[in-house]
Amino acid sequence: MKGHPEILAPVGGSQQLKAALRCGADAVYFGLKNFNARRNADNFDGAGVAEVVRECHLHGAKVFITLNILVMDGELAEMRKAADEAVLSGADGIIIQDLAVASYIKNAYPGAYMVASTQMAVHNAAGAEELLEYGFRRVVLARELSLGEIRSVIEKTGADAEVFVHGAHCMSVSGNCYLSSMIGQRSGNRGLCAQPCRLGWKLGEKEFCLSLKDMSYVEHMKELADAGVCSFKIEGRMKRAEYVAAAVIACREALSGGRPDMRTLRSVFSRSGFTDGYLTGKTGPDMFGVRTKEDVTAAKDVLGELSRLYEKEVPCRTVDMVLRVREGAPAVLSASCEGLRAEASGEVPQTATNRPLTEEQASKSLSKTGGTVFRAGKIKCVIDDGLMLPAAALNDLRRNAIAKLEDGIAGKALPEYLADPDIPREVPEISSLGRYVPPASPVLRLRFARAAQIFAPAEGEELIVQLSDLERDPSLIDMYGESLLCELPALIWPGAEERVSAALSSLARRGLRRAFCENIGAVRAARDAGLSVCGGPCLNITNSASLAEYGHLGLS
C-alpha cells in the first residue's frame, strides 16, 4: 500500500464517518460491535458494514476494520464469524492484536491485508520483521518511539509503517497496560479500558502523575513522511465528529506544506495542550496534563464552525456524460469516470407540441449531481430536432447511470483476494485446537530482579535471571546450567537491538540455552541466538489458537 502517505481517521459512528470523508481523510478505521478496542463506541454491524465500506470506497477512502482485542477460548467461534463479516465487507485491511485472529484470517482468506495493532507493542525492527514474515502487511509502531527510531525500524525492515500523529497517549506501552483490569476488571486488551491513569494519582507533591497530554505530531508530518511512514493515524474513535473534522483538516494542511490550525485543534479537545515529547526525545514533566475546565469550555467557540464543514456532501469525482435523444428510440445516457463507463436507457422521446428539448435544458438537468460524490464534467447532448423529454425522465437517466457507475467504482475497489471464490482455505476446526491442559506437576520458576537476590534452587526448580546480570556474571550459567532462563528486557528499543543480540550470542556460546521473553521482538532475538524460548505473561496469550501460533514461532 506504499505511495503517497495516507491520513487515517478514527470513526466511532455515522457522524464521525461523515466528518472524516467530507473533510478529506484518505482512509478510516472503525470497529464492529465486538472484538474491537473501543467497544463503547457506536461502531457498525450486520449489512451496514458493507454499506459503510462501499460509501468509503466511493469517496476514494480505504477502510480498516479493527479486530484488535484478545480473544478467549470460548469466543473463538464467534471471533471467526466477526472476522468473516469484516473481510467479506470488502475492507482494505484488518487491524489485529491476537494471533488467533491473524491465523484464522491468513488461512481463510489468503492475501488479506493484515495490520499489526499498536496493542502488539511493536517498537523495534525484530518485532516488525517477525510479524511481516508471519503474514502481516503493515505494522502500527509503538507511540513511544522517537523520529530517529521510527526511521530506523522502517529502513531495516521496509515495513509499511503506520504511526499515530494525534490523540491520546497511554501511560503504558499499548497492549502492556493492566491497570484498568486490575482495578476495575475492565481490560484495555479487551476493549474496555476505564482510563484509571487519568485519576488524581499522587507522587510526592505531584498530582495526576500518570495522565499524559495528548500527543500531536501534526507539525512534524513532513519529517515523518521523509522517514518513510505510509499512514498517519489519528486516535479518537470515542471522540465527537467535530474533533475528527479538525484533526483531518489539520493533518491535510500539514502534509501539503501549509500551516495547520493548531488553535482550533487544541480548542476542540486537549489535556492542557499537546506534547511531542516521545517523537523529539524530550521526555519529562512537560508531557503531563489533565483536562481542565478551560479545555472543556474552549470547545464551544469552534464546534459550530467545524460542524458546518461536513454538513454537505463534497464531490470528489468528475463524471462526463453523453446524452442521446433520437426519434423512435429510448433516450440513452452514458456516464464515464476514471476509466469506468455506465449506460442507462429511459423513455422514448415524444414529439414536442410546444418547446422541444434543447441542449442547454438537458445539460442543466444532468448537472444536478448534488448529494453524490460526483461533480459534472463535460456534458455532450445529441438531440434530434423537435423532440421533448420530461425533466423527470432526464433525472431518472442521470440517477440510474450514476448508480451503475457507483457499482462499478465500488466493485473495482474490492480487494483482489475476494475476487476468486475458489481460493483454497485451510482453516483448522476449533475443536482440533485443543484446550491447554496444565501439567500434573507444574515447574516452580523463581524470578529475580537482580543477581544479589539469587539463592540456590531446590530440586526441579528453575531460575529466571535478568540479561544484564548474566552479562556482568556469566559464571551463573556454569553454576545453574539448564535450570537457568535469561530474561530479556520487555522493551528493547531500536538503539539497543544490536547490543542485545550480540550479548545473547555471546552468552549462548558460553552455554546459555534458554530465554524468557515478553515481547514478539524478544522472541525473535532469542530464537536467532539459538536459544529455546519460554514466553512470559505480557505476550498476552489468552487462547489455544494463539498458543499454537506462538509454538510455531518457536516457543517451547
PDB file of C-alpha atoms in Angstrom, residues 89-321:
ATOM      1  CA  SER A  89     -17.414  -6.470   3.736  1.00  0.00           C
ATOM      2  CA  GLY A  90     -14.659  -5.524   1.286  1.00  0.00           C
ATOM      3  CA  ALA A  91     -12.496  -3.726   3.841  1.00  0.00           C
ATOM      4  CA  ASP A  92      -8.987  -2.921   2.662  1.00  0.00           C
ATOM      5  CA  GLY A  93      -7.343  -4.211   5.835  1.00  0.00           C
ATOM      6  CA  ILE A  94      -7.977  -5.746   9.248  1.00  0.00           C
ATOM      7  CA  ILE A  95      -6.209  -4.436  12.369  1.00  0.00           C
ATOM      8  CA  ILE A  96      -5.303  -7.314  14.692  1.00  0.00           C
ATOM      9  CA  GLN A  97      -3.819  -7.891  18.159  1.00  0.00           C
ATOM     10  CA  ASP A  98      -4.376 -11.611  18.797  1.00  0.00           C
ATOM     11  CA  LEU A  99      -2.531 -14.214  16.706  1.00  0.00           C
ATOM     12  CA  ALA A 100      -5.674 -16.370  16.873  1.00  0.00           C
ATOM     13  CA  VAL A 101      -7.408 -13.770  14.712  1.00  0.00           C
ATOM     14  CA  ALA A 102      -4.406 -13.437  12.401  1.00  0.00           C
ATOM     15  CA  SER A 103      -4.082 -17.203  11.991  1.00  0.00           C
ATOM     16  CA  TYR A 104      -7.733 -17.586  11.025  1.00  0.00           C
ATOM     17  CA  ILE A 105      -7.730 -14.719   8.518  1.00  0.00           C
ATOM     18  CA  LYS A 106      -4.493 -15.641   6.769  1.00  0.00           C
ATOM     19  CA  ASN A 107      -5.677 -19.235   6.296  1.00  0.00           C
ATOM     20  CA  ALA A 108      -9.301 -18.475   5.452  1.00  0.00           C
ATOM     21  CA  TYR A 109      -8.537 -15.505   3.200  1.00  0.00           C
ATOM     22  CA  PRO A 110      -5.075 -15.801   1.638  1.00  0.00           C
ATOM     23  CA  GLY A 111      -3.859 -12.401   0.561  1.00  0.00           C
ATOM     24  CA  ALA A 112      -5.883 -10.455   3.120  1.00  0.00           C
ATOM     25  CA  TYR A 113      -4.145  -7.273   4.247  1.00  0.00           C
ATOM     26  CA  MET A 114      -3.427  -7.725   7.964  1.00  0.00           C
ATOM     27  CA  VAL A 115      -2.253  -4.832  10.123  1.00  0.00           C
ATOM     28  CA  ALA A 116      -0.430  -5.460  13.406  1.00  0.00           C
ATOM     29  CA  SER A 117      -2.178  -3.323  16.017  1.00  0.00           C
ATOM     30  CA  THR A 118      -0.324  -0.976  18.332  1.00  0.00           C
ATOM     31  CA  GLN A 119      -1.593  -3.390  21.022  1.00  0.00           C
ATOM     32  CA  MET A 120       1.121  -5.807  19.838  1.00  0.00           C
ATOM     33  CA  ALA A 121       3.763  -3.401  21.216  1.00  0.00           C
ATOM     34  CA  VAL A 122       5.970  -3.381  18.125  1.00  0.00           C
ATOM     35  CA  HIS A 123       8.785  -0.998  18.947  1.00  0.00           C
ATOM     36  CA  ASN A 124      11.810  -2.408  17.148  1.00  0.00           C
ATOM     37  CA  ALA A 125      12.932  -3.990  13.869  1.00  0.00           C
ATOM     38  CA  ALA A 126      12.895  -7.559  15.227  1.00  0.00           C
ATOM     39  CA  GLY A 127       9.224  -7.291  16.196  1.00  0.00           C
ATOM     40  CA  ALA A 128       8.290  -5.796  12.828  1.00  0.00           C
ATOM     41  CA  GLU A 129      10.268  -8.433  10.902  1.00  0.00           C
ATOM     42  CA  GLU A 130       8.670 -11.284  12.850  1.00  0.00           C
ATOM     43  CA  LEU A 131       5.160 -10.078  12.060  1.00  0.00           C
ATOM     44  CA  LEU A 132       5.932  -9.350   8.408  1.00  0.00           C
ATOM     45  CA  GLU A 133       7.261 -12.882   7.965  1.00  0.00           C
ATOM     46  CA  TYR A 134       4.177 -14.237   9.710  1.00  0.00           C
ATOM     47  CA  GLY A 135       1.943 -12.576   7.120  1.00  0.00           C
ATOM     48  CA  PHE A 136       1.162  -9.095   8.351  1.00  0.00           C
ATOM     49  CA  ARG A 137       1.476  -6.392   5.708  1.00  0.00           C
ATOM     50  CA  ARG A 138       1.551  -3.290   7.903  1.00  0.00           C
ATOM     51  CA  VAL A 139       2.723  -2.552  11.444  1.00  0.00           C
ATOM     52  CA  VAL A 140       1.387   0.153  13.762  1.00  0.00           C
ATOM     53  CA  LEU A 141       4.518   1.259  15.578  1.00  0.00           C
ATOM     54  CA  ALA A 142       4.509   1.952  19.319  1.00  0.00           C
ATOM     55  CA  ARG A 143       3.704   5.559  20.243  1.00  0.00           C
ATOM     56  CA  GLU A 144       6.810   5.817  22.419  1.00  0.00           C
ATOM     57  CA  LEU A 145       9.297   5.841  19.526  1.00  0.00           C
ATOM     58  CA  SER A 146      11.358   8.874  18.553  1.00  0.00           C
ATOM     59  CA  LEU A 147      11.618  10.105  14.967  1.00  0.00           C
ATOM     60  CA  GLY A 148      15.055   8.504  14.623  1.00  0.00           C
ATOM     61  CA  GLU A 149      13.779   5.187  15.994  1.00  0.00           C
ATOM     62  CA  ILE A 150      10.818   5.201  13.597  1.00  0.00           C
ATOM     63  CA  ARG A 151      13.172   5.839  10.693  1.00  0.00           C
ATOM     64  CA  SER A 152      15.491   3.063  11.855  1.00  0.00           C
ATOM     65  CA  VAL A 153      12.715   0.423  12.027  1.00  0.00           C
ATOM     66  CA  ILE A 154      11.402   1.351   8.571  1.00  0.00           C
ATOM     67  CA  GLU A 155      14.877   1.381   6.983  1.00  0.00           C
ATOM     68  CA  LYS A 156      15.799  -2.007   8.454  1.00  0.00           C
ATOM     69  CA  THR A 157      12.551  -3.791   7.607  1.00  0.00           C
ATOM     70  CA  GLY A 158      10.993  -1.943   4.659  1.00  0.00           C
ATOM     71  CA  ALA A 159       7.698  -2.248   6.541  1.00  0.00           C
ATOM     72  CA  ASP A 160       4.523  -0.392   5.719  1.00  0.00           C
ATOM     73  CA  ALA A 161       4.541   1.629   8.946  1.00  0.00           C
ATOM     74  CA  GLU A 162       1.520   3.298  10.499  1.00  0.00           C
ATOM     75  CA  VAL A 163       2.214   5.940  13.142  1.00  0.00           C
ATOM     76  CA  PHE A 164      -0.122   7.809  15.482  1.00  0.00           C
ATOM     77  CA  VAL A 165       0.220  11.538  14.879  1.00  0.00           C
ATOM     78  CA  HIS A 166      -2.566  12.955  17.039  1.00  0.00           C
ATOM     79  CA  GLY A 167      -4.623  11.882  20.023  1.00  0.00           C
ATOM     80  CA  ALA A 168      -4.471  10.315  23.455  1.00  0.00           C
ATOM     81  CA  HIS A 169      -1.302   8.916  24.984  1.00  0.00           C
ATOM     82  CA  CYS A 170      -1.342   5.852  27.209  1.00  0.00           C
ATOM     83  CA  MET A 171       0.961   5.999  30.228  1.00  0.00           C
ATOM     84  CA  SER A 172       1.973   2.417  29.455  1.00  0.00           C
ATOM     85  CA  VAL A 173       3.055   0.867  26.186  1.00  0.00           C
ATOM     86  CA  SER A 174      -0.121  -0.174  24.362  1.00  0.00           C
ATOM     87  CA  GLY A 175      -1.018  -3.792  24.989  1.00  0.00           C
ATOM     88  CA  ASN A 176       1.086  -3.938  28.145  1.00  0.00           C
ATOM     89  CA  CYS A 177      -1.162  -1.907  30.463  1.00  0.00           C
ATOM     90  CA  TYR A 178      -3.103  -3.948  33.024  1.00  0.00           C
ATOM     91  CA  LEU A 179      -4.098  -1.141  35.402  1.00  0.00           C
ATOM     92  CA  SER A 180      -7.758  -0.944  34.347  1.00  0.00           C
ATOM     93  CA  SER A 181      -8.216  -4.714  34.501  1.00  0.00           C
ATOM     94  CA  MET A 182      -6.616  -4.935  37.946  1.00  0.00           C
ATOM     95  CA  ILE A 183      -8.531  -2.010  39.467  1.00  0.00           C
ATOM     96  CA  GLY A 184     -11.912  -2.268  37.780  1.00  0.00           C
ATOM     97  CA  GLN A 185     -11.975  -5.632  35.947  1.00  0.00           C
ATOM     98  CA  ARG A 186     -12.232  -3.708  32.658  1.00  0.00           C
ATOM     99  CA  SER A 187      -9.312  -4.540  30.393  1.00  0.00           C
ATOM    100  CA  GLY A 188      -7.880  -2.331  27.680  1.00  0.00           C
ATOM    101  CA  ASN A 189      -6.808  -5.533  25.953  1.00  0.00           C
ATOM    102  CA  ARG A 190     -10.496  -6.454  25.826  1.00  0.00           C
ATOM    103  CA  GLY A 191     -11.661  -3.064  24.545  1.00  0.00           C
ATOM    104  CA  LEU A 192     -12.997  -1.716  27.847  1.00  0.00           C
ATOM    105  CA  CYS A 193     -10.240   0.443  29.375  1.00  0.00           C
ATOM    106  CA  ALA A 194     -11.688   2.682  32.123  1.00  0.00           C
ATOM    107  CA  GLN A 195      -8.678   5.043  31.924  1.00  0.00           C
ATOM    108  CA  PRO A 196      -7.734   4.916  35.616  1.00  0.00           C
ATOM    109  CA  CYS A 197      -4.455   6.645  34.728  1.00  0.00           C
ATOM    110  CA  ARG A 198      -6.498   9.856  34.315  1.00  0.00           C
ATOM    111  CA  LEU A 199      -7.386   9.838  38.016  1.00  0.00           C
ATOM    112  CA  GLY A 200      -5.662  12.008  40.629  1.00  0.00           C
ATOM    113  CA  TRP A 201      -2.742   9.728  41.456  1.00  0.00           C
ATOM    114  CA  LYS A 202      -0.049  11.455  43.512  1.00  0.00           C
ATOM    115  CA  LEU A 203       3.716  11.066  43.595  1.00  0.00           C
ATOM    116  CA  GLY A 204       5.009  13.202  46.438  1.00  0.00           C
ATOM    117  CA  GLU A 205       3.504  16.622  45.823  1.00  0.00           C
ATOM    118  CA  LYS A 206       2.801  15.964  42.152  1.00  0.00           C
ATOM    119  CA  GLU A 207      -0.821  15.155  41.331  1.00  0.00           C
ATOM    120  CA  PHE A 208      -2.146  13.406  38.211  1.00  0.00           C
ATOM    121  CA  CYS A 209       1.276  11.835  37.797  1.00  0.00           C
ATOM    122  CA  LEU A 210       0.039   9.183  35.313  1.00  0.00           C
ATOM    123  CA  SER A 211      -2.007  11.423  32.982  1.00  0.00           C
ATOM    124  CA  LEU A 212      -0.181  12.403  29.811  1.00  0.00           C
ATOM    125  CA  LYS A 213      -1.176  15.221  27.492  1.00  0.00           C
ATOM    126  CA  ASP A 214      -2.462  14.161  24.097  1.00  0.00           C
ATOM    127  CA  MET A 215       0.248  13.741  21.503  1.00  0.00           C
ATOM    128  CA  SER A 216       0.317  15.922  18.440  1.00  0.00           C
ATOM    129  CA  TYR A 217       2.869  15.344  15.706  1.00  0.00           C
ATOM    130  CA  VAL A 218       0.861  17.302  13.144  1.00  0.00           C
ATOM    131  CA  GLU A 219       3.637  19.855  12.769  1.00  0.00           C
ATOM    132  CA  HIS A 220       6.172  17.040  12.223  1.00  0.00           C
ATOM    133  CA  MET A 221       4.310  15.206   9.489  1.00  0.00           C
ATOM    134  CA  LYS A 222       6.701  16.155   6.694  1.00  0.00           C
ATOM    135  CA  GLU A 223       9.583  14.754   8.757  1.00  0.00           C
ATOM    136  CA  LEU A 224       7.634  11.553   9.383  1.00  0.00           C
ATOM    137  CA  ALA A 225       6.841  11.252   5.686  1.00  0.00           C
ATOM    138  CA  ASP A 226      10.563  11.648   4.910  1.00  0.00           C
ATOM    139  CA  ALA A 227      11.243   8.863   7.443  1.00  0.00           C
ATOM    140  CA  GLY A 228       9.065   6.526   5.358  1.00  0.00           C
ATOM    141  CA  VAL A 229       5.799   6.484   7.305  1.00  0.00           C
ATOM    142  CA  CYS A 230       2.983   5.347   4.998  1.00  0.00           C
ATOM    143  CA  SER A 231      -0.023   6.101   7.226  1.00  0.00           C
ATOM    144  CA  PHE A 232      -0.670   8.966   9.643  1.00  0.00           C
ATOM    145  CA  LYS A 233      -3.141   7.741  12.223  1.00  0.00           C
ATOM    146  CA  ILE A 234      -5.437   9.941  14.296  1.00  0.00           C
ATOM    147  CA  GLU A 235      -6.569   8.477  17.628  1.00  0.00           C
ATOM    148  CA  GLY A 236     -10.118   9.139  18.811  1.00  0.00           C
ATOM    149  CA  ARG A 237     -12.886   6.653  17.998  1.00  0.00           C
ATOM    150  CA  MET A 238     -14.673   7.776  21.170  1.00  0.00           C
ATOM    151  CA  LYS A 239     -14.434  11.465  20.241  1.00  0.00           C
ATOM    152  CA  ARG A 240     -17.059  13.684  18.609  1.00  0.00           C
ATOM    153  CA  ALA A 241     -17.323  14.330  14.866  1.00  0.00           C
ATOM    154  CA  GLU A 242     -16.017  17.905  15.174  1.00  0.00           C
ATOM    155  CA  TYR A 243     -12.778  16.544  16.628  1.00  0.00           C
ATOM    156  CA  VAL A 244     -12.396  14.216  13.625  1.00  0.00           C
ATOM    157  CA  ALA A 245     -13.004  17.122  11.235  1.00  0.00           C
ATOM    158  CA  ALA A 246     -10.465  19.391  12.939  1.00  0.00           C
ATOM    159  CA  ALA A 247      -7.788  16.691  13.104  1.00  0.00           C
ATOM    160  CA  VAL A 248      -8.195  15.560   9.484  1.00  0.00           C
ATOM    161  CA  ILE A 249      -8.092  19.141   8.190  1.00  0.00           C
ATOM    162  CA  ALA A 250      -5.010  19.953  10.287  1.00  0.00           C
ATOM    163  CA  CYS A 251      -3.205  16.837   9.044  1.00  0.00           C
ATOM    164  CA  ARG A 252      -4.185  17.554   5.449  1.00  0.00           C
ATOM    165  CA  GLU A 253      -2.855  21.112   5.721  1.00  0.00           C
ATOM    166  CA  ALA A 254       0.411  19.991   7.338  1.00  0.00           C
ATOM    167  CA  LEU A 255       1.051  17.243   4.792  1.00  0.00           C
ATOM    168  CA  SER A 256       0.539  19.672   1.912  1.00  0.00           C
ATOM    169  CA  GLY A 257       3.128  22.027   3.370  1.00  0.00           C
ATOM    170  CA  GLY A 258       0.723  24.582   4.844  1.00  0.00           C
ATOM    171  CA  ARG A 259       0.268  25.827   8.401  1.00  0.00           C
ATOM    172  CA  PRO A 260      -2.243  23.703  10.333  1.00  0.00           C
ATOM    173  CA  ASP A 261      -4.733  25.444  12.592  1.00  0.00           C
ATOM    174  CA  MET A 262      -3.411  24.227  15.938  1.00  0.00           C
ATOM    175  CA  ARG A 263      -5.559  26.693  17.899  1.00  0.00           C
ATOM    176  CA  THR A 264      -8.786  25.115  16.661  1.00  0.00           C
ATOM    177  CA  LEU A 265      -7.336  21.650  17.141  1.00  0.00           C
ATOM    178  CA  ARG A 266      -6.480  22.428  20.744  1.00  0.00           C
ATOM    179  CA  SER A 267      -9.844  24.078  21.361  1.00  0.00           C
ATOM    180  CA  VAL A 268     -11.871  21.088  20.179  1.00  0.00           C
ATOM    181  CA  PHE A 269     -10.019  18.754  22.578  1.00  0.00           C
ATOM    182  CA  SER A 270      -6.849  18.816  24.637  1.00  0.00           C
ATOM    183  CA  ARG A 271      -5.488  17.993  28.055  1.00  0.00           C
ATOM    184  CA  SER A 272      -3.691  21.230  28.934  1.00  0.00           C
ATOM    185  CA  GLY A 273      -2.241  21.341  25.439  1.00  0.00           C
ATOM    186  CA  PHE A 274      -0.282  18.781  23.417  1.00  0.00           C
ATOM    187  CA  THR A 275       3.087  17.060  23.601  1.00  0.00           C
ATOM    188  CA  ASP A 276       5.614  15.758  21.082  1.00  0.00           C
ATOM    189  CA  GLY A 277       7.991  14.561  23.783  1.00  0.00           C
ATOM    190  CA  TYR A 278       8.391  10.992  22.584  1.00  0.00           C
ATOM    191  CA  LEU A 279       8.919  11.926  18.939  1.00  0.00           C
ATOM    192  CA  THR A 280      11.536  14.588  19.720  1.00  0.00           C
ATOM    193  CA  GLY A 281      13.158  12.609  22.521  1.00  0.00           C
ATOM    194  CA  LYS A 282      12.424  15.371  25.018  1.00  0.00           C
ATOM    195  CA  THR A 283      10.581  13.403  27.663  1.00  0.00           C
ATOM    196  CA  GLY A 284       9.846  14.865  31.074  1.00  0.00           C
ATOM    197  CA  PRO A 285       7.314  16.667  33.306  1.00  0.00           C
ATOM    198  CA  ASP A 286       6.053  18.853  30.450  1.00  0.00           C
ATOM    199  CA  MET A 287       4.423  15.775  28.917  1.00  0.00           C
ATOM    200  CA  PHE A 288       1.870  15.504  31.737  1.00  0.00           C
ATOM    201  CA  GLY A 289      -1.532  17.185  31.648  1.00  0.00           C
ATOM    202  CA  VAL A 290      -5.183  16.878  32.607  1.00  0.00           C
ATOM    203  CA  ARG A 291      -8.436  18.013  31.036  1.00  0.00           C
ATOM    204  CA  THR A 292      -9.244  21.322  32.715  1.00  0.00           C
ATOM    205  CA  LYS A 293     -12.431  23.383  32.828  1.00  0.00           C
ATOM    206  CA  GLU A 294     -10.809  25.815  30.380  1.00  0.00           C
ATOM    207  CA  ASP A 295     -10.124  22.930  27.968  1.00  0.00           C
ATOM    208  CA  VAL A 296     -13.788  21.919  28.105  1.00  0.00           C
ATOM    209  CA  THR A 297     -15.220  25.409  27.604  1.00  0.00           C
ATOM    210  CA  ALA A 298     -12.830  26.220  24.738  1.00  0.00           C
ATOM    211  CA  ALA A 299     -14.696  23.778  22.510  1.00  0.00           C
ATOM    212  CA  LYS A 300     -17.938  25.806  22.409  1.00  0.00           C
ATOM    213  CA  ASP A 301     -16.270  28.501  20.283  1.00  0.00           C
ATOM    214  CA  VAL A 302     -15.290  26.123  17.475  1.00  0.00           C
ATOM    215  CA  LEU A 303     -17.897  23.340  17.358  1.00  0.00           C
ATOM    216  CA  GLY A 304     -20.422  25.188  15.204  1.00  0.00           C
ATOM    217  CA  GLU A 305     -17.868  26.221  12.611  1.00  0.00           C
ATOM    218  CA  LEU A 306     -16.399  22.712  12.460  1.00  0.00           C
ATOM    219  CA  SER A 307     -19.784  21.002  12.112  1.00  0.00           C
ATOM    220  CA  ARG A 308     -20.586  23.152   9.077  1.00  0.00           C
ATOM    221  CA  LEU A 309     -17.517  21.762   7.323  1.00  0.00           C
ATOM    222  CA  TYR A 310     -19.128  18.345   6.888  1.00  0.00           C
ATOM    223  CA  GLU A 311     -22.816  19.246   6.606  1.00  0.00           C
ATOM    224  CA  LYS A 312     -22.953  18.704   2.851  1.00  0.00           C
ATOM    225  CA  GLU A 313     -21.523  16.105   0.532  1.00  0.00           C
ATOM    226  CA  VAL A 314     -18.259  17.202  -1.078  1.00  0.00           C
ATOM    227  CA  PRO A 315     -17.872  15.911  -4.675  1.00  0.00           C
ATOM    228  CA  CYS A 316     -14.573  14.103  -5.132  1.00  0.00           C
ATOM    229  CA  ARG A 317     -15.001  12.546  -8.599  1.00  0.00           C
ATOM    230  CA  THR A 318     -15.742  14.055 -12.010  1.00  0.00           C
ATOM    231  CA  VAL A 319     -18.301  12.413 -14.283  1.00  0.00           C
ATOM    232  CA  ASP A 320     -18.552  13.098 -18.002  1.00  0.00           C
ATOM    233  CA  MET A 321     -21.874  12.410 -19.736  1.00  0.00           C
TER     234      MET A 321
END
